[in-house]
Coordinates of C-alpha atoms in Angstrom, one line a residue:
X1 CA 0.0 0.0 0.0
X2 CA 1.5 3.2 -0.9
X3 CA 0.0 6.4 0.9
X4 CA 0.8 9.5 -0.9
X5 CA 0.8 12.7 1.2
X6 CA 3.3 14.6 0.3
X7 CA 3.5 17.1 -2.6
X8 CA 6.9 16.7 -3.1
X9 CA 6.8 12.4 -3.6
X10 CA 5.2 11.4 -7.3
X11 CA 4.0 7.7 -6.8
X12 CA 4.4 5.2 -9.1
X13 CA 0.6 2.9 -9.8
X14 CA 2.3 0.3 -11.2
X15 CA 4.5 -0.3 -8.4
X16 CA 1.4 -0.6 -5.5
X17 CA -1.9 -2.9 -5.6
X18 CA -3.2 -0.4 -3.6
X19 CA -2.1 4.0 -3.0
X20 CA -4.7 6.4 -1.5
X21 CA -4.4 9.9 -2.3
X22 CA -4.9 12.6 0.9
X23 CA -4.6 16.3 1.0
X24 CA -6.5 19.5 1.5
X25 CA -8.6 21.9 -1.5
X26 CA -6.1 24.9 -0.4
X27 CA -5.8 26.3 -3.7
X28 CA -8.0 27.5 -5.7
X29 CA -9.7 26.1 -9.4
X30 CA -10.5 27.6 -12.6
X31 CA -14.0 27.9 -11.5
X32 CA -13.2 29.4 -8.1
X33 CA -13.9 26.4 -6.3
X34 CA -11.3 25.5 -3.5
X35 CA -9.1 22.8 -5.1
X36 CA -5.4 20.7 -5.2
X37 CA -3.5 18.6 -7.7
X38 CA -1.3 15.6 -7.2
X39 CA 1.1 14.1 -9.4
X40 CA 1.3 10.3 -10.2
X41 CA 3.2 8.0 -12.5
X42 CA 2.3 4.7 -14.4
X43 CA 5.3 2.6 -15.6
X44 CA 3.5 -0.1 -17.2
X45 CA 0.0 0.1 -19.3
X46 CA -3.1 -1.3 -17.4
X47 CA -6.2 -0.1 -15.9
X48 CA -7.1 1.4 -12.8
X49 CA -10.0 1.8 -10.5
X50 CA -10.2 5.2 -8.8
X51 CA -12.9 6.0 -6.1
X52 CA -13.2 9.6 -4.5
X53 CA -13.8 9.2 -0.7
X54 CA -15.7 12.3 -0.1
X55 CA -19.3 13.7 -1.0
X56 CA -19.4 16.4 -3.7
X57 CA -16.0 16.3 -5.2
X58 CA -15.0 16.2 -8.7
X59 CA -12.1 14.6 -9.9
X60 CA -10.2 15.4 -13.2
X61 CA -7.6 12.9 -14.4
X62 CA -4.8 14.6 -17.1
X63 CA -2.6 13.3 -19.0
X64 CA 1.0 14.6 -20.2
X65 CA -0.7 16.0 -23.0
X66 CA -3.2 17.9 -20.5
X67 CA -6.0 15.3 -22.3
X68 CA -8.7 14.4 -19.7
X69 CA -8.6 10.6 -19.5
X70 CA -11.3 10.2 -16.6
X71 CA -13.3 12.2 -14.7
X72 CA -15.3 11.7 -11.4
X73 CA -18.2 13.2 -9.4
X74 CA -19.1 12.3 -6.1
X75 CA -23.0 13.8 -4.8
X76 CA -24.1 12.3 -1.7
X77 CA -21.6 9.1 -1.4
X78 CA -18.7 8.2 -2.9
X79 CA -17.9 7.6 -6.6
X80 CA -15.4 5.6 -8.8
X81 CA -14.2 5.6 -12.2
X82 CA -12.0 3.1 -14.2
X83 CA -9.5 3.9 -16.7
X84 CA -6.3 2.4 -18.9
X85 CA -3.6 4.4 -18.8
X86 CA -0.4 3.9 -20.5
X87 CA 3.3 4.4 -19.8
X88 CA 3.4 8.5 -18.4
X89 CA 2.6 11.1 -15.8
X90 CA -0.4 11.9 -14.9
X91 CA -2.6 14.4 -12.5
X92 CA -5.4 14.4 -10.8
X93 CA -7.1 17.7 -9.9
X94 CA -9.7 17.5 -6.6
X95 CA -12.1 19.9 -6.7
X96 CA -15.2 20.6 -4.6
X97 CA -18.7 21.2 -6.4
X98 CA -19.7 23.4 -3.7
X99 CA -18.2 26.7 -4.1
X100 CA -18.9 28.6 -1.2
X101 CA -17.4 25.6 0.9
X102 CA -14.5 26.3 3.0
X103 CA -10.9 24.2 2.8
X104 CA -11.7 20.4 2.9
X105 CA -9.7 17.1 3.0
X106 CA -10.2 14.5 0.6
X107 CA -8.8 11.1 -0.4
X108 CA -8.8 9.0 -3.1
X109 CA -8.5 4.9 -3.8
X110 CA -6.6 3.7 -6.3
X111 CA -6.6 0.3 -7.0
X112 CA -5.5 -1.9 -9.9
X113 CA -7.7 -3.1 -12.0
X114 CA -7.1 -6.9 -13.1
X115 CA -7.7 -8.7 -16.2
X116 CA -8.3 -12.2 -15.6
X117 CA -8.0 -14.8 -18.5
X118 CA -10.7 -17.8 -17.9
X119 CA -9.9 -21.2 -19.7
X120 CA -11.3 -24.7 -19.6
X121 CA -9.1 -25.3 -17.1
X122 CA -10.6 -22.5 -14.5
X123 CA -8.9 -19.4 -13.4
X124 CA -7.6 -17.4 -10.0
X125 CA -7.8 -14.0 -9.0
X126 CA -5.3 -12.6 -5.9
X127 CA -6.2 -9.8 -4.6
X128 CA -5.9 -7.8 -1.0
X129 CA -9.1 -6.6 0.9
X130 CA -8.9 -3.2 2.4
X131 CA -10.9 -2.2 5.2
X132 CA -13.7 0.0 4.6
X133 CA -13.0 3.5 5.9
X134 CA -13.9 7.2 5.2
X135 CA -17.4 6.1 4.0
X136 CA -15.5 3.9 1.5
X137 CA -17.3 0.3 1.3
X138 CA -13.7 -1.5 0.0
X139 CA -15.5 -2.5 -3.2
X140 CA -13.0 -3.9 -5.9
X141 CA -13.7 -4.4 -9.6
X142 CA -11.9 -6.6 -11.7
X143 CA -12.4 -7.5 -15.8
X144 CA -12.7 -11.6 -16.6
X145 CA -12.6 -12.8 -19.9
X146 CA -13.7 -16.1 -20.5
X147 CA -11.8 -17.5 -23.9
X148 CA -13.4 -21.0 -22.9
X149 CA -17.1 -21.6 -21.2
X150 CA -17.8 -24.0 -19.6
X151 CA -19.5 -25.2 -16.1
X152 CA -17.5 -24.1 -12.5
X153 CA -18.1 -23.6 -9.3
X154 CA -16.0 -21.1 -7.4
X155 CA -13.8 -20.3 -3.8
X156 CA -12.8 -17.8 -2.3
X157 CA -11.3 -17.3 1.3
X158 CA -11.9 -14.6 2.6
X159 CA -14.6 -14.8 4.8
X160 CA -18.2 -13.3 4.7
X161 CA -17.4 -11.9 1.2
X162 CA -20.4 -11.2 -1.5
X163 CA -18.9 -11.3 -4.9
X164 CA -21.0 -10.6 -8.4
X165 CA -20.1 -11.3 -12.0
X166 CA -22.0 -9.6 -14.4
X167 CA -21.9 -9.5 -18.7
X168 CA -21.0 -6.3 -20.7
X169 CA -25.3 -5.6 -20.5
X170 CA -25.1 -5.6 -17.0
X171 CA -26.5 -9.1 -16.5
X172 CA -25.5 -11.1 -13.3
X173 CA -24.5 -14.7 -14.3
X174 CA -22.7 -15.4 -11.4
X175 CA -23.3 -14.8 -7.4
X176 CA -22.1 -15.9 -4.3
X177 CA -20.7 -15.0 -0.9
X178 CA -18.5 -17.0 1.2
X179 CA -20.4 -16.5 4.3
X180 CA -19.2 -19.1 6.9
X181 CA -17.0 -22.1 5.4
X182 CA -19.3 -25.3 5.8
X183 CA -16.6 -28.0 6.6
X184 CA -19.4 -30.2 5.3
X185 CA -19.9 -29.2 2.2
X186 CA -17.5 -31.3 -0.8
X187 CA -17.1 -30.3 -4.0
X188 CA -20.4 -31.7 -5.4
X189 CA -22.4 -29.6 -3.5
X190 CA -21.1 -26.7 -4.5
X191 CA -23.5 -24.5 -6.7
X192 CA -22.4 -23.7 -10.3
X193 CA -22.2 -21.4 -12.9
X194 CA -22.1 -21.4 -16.6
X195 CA -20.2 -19.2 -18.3
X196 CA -20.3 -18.7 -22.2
X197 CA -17.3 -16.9 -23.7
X198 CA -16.9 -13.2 -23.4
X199 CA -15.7 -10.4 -21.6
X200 CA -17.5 -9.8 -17.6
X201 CA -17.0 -7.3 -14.7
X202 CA -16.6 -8.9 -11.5
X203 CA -17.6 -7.1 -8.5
X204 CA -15.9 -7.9 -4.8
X205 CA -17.5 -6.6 -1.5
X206 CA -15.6 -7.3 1.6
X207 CA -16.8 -7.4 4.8
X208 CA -17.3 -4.7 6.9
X209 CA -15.8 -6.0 10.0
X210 CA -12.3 -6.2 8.0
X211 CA -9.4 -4.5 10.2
X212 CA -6.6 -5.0 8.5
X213 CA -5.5 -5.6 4.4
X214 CA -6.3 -8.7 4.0
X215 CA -4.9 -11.3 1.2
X216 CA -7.9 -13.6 -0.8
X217 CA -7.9 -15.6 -3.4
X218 CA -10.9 -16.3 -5.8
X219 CA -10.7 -19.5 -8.1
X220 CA -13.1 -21.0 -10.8
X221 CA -12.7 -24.7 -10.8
X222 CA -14.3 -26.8 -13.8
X223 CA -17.0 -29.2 -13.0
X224 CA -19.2 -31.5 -14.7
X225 CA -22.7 -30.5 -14.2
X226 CA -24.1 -33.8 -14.6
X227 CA -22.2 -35.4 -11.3
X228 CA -23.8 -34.9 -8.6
X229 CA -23.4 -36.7 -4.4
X230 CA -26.1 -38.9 -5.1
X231 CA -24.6 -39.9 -9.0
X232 CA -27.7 -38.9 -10.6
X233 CA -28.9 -35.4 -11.8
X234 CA -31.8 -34.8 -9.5
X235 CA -31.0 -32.3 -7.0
X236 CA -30.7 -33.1 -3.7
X237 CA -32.1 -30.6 -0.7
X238 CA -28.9 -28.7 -0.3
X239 CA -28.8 -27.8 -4.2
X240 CA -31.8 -26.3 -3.8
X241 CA -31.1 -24.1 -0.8
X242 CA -27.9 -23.3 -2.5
X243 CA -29.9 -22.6 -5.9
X244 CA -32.2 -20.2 -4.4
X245 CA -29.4 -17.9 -2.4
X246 CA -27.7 -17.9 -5.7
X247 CA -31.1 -16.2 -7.0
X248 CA -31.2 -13.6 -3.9
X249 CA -27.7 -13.0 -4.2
X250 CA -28.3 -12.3 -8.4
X251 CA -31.5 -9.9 -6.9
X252 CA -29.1 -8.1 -4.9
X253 CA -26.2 -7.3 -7.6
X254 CA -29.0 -6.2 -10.3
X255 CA -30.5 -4.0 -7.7
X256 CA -27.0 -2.0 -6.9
X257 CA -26.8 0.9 -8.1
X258 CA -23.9 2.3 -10.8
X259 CA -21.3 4.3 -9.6
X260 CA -19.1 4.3 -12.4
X261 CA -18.3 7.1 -14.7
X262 CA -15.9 6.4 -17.1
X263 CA -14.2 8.7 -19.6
X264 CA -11.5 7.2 -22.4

């Protein structure tokens, strides 16, 4: 984690999993609003999530070229944008949309965004957790793309995690959370989801309770839908239960709301 207070210090993204941005809108913007600017870096092309902590900011990413490459605007909670960057150096300008208010602080996440390839063979996301602070829920967002679909079911270990997958239309076709880890449950009990090639956004909410950064892993394993405990395909009492959380957990992620504004 790399936590960038200092004017003088220009971070480098691609050097962190995880930098948060703090200072004060001392100065003052083009449109007279109280404002700052911090330099960053980016060594190596990828994309990036970034999500302003604080309520009615705006957020204008430059690049060397002074082109705008994202923008955000928080109203009454937090807000997050996504965008690739390449090799440069890069500014972000925090401003507040209310100008008669006074100096504020701010911060800003900044987490990288990964691209996870899917095969017949499954796939693994590693990530850390942060712990929610400053109004920020810790929600990560990462890109999957499935080259080979297939059947899986899927792990992950960090405890009482909700996790949603969801196509480029917004559709959730895969939903989980790892609640408490039944030492009962094998593999065949396991719900699972099928996935037809294509590009998805997967959505990670850790729990509240988290203290600390916290390592997890997320894995799609293969599996044949046609096994089951039993050896037949008539599903037993706990594929049912496990079917219909799977359906209030899918309820849930096509309820949330979109926070994402994205500018290439």
């Amino acid at each position: 984690m790399t936590d960038i207070t200092a004017a003088t210090y220009v971070p480098n993204l691609s050097s962190s999993a995880f930098s948060q941005f703090k200072g004060k809108t001392t100065k003052i913007g083009n449109d007279g609003a109280n404002a700052d600017s911090q330099t960053f870096t980016v060594s190596k092309a990828g994309e990036f999530n970034f999500k302003i902590n604080n309520t009615f900011t705006n957020v204008e990413i430059r690049n060397d070229r002074n082109e705008v490459v994202s923008t955000i605007k928080s109203q009454e909670s937090a807000a997050d944008a996504t965008a690739r960057l390449g090799p440069g150096t890069y500014t972000a300008t925090f401003s507040q949309a209310n100008r008669a208010a006074g100096v504020r602080d701010y911060s800003m996440d900044v987490t990288e965004r990964q691209n996870v390839l899917v095969t017949a063979g499954g796939a693994t996301l590693k990530g850390t957790a942060q712990p929610p602070e400053n109004g920020d829920t810790g929600v990560q967002k990462h890109t999957f793309n499935v080259v080979q679909g297939g059947t899986f079911t899927a792990d992950i270990s960090l405890p009482n995690t909700r996790w949603a997958m969801m196509d480029k239309d917004g559709k959730v076709v895969a939903a989980s959370d790892s609640g408490k880890t039944d030492t009962n449950q094998n593999f065949l009990q396991k719900p699972t989801y099928k996935l037809e090639p294509g590009q998805y956004s997967m959505v990670i909410v850790p729990p509240s309770s988290l203290k600390t950064p916290t390592d997890f892993r997320l894995g799609f394993v293969p599996r044949n839908p046609d096994l089951t405990d039993s050896g037949t395909t008539q599903e037993s009492a706990i594929q049912k239960t496990l079917r219909e959380r799977q359906d209030r957990l899918r309820q849930w992620a096509s309820e949330a709301k979109p926070t994402t504004s994205t500018k290439a």
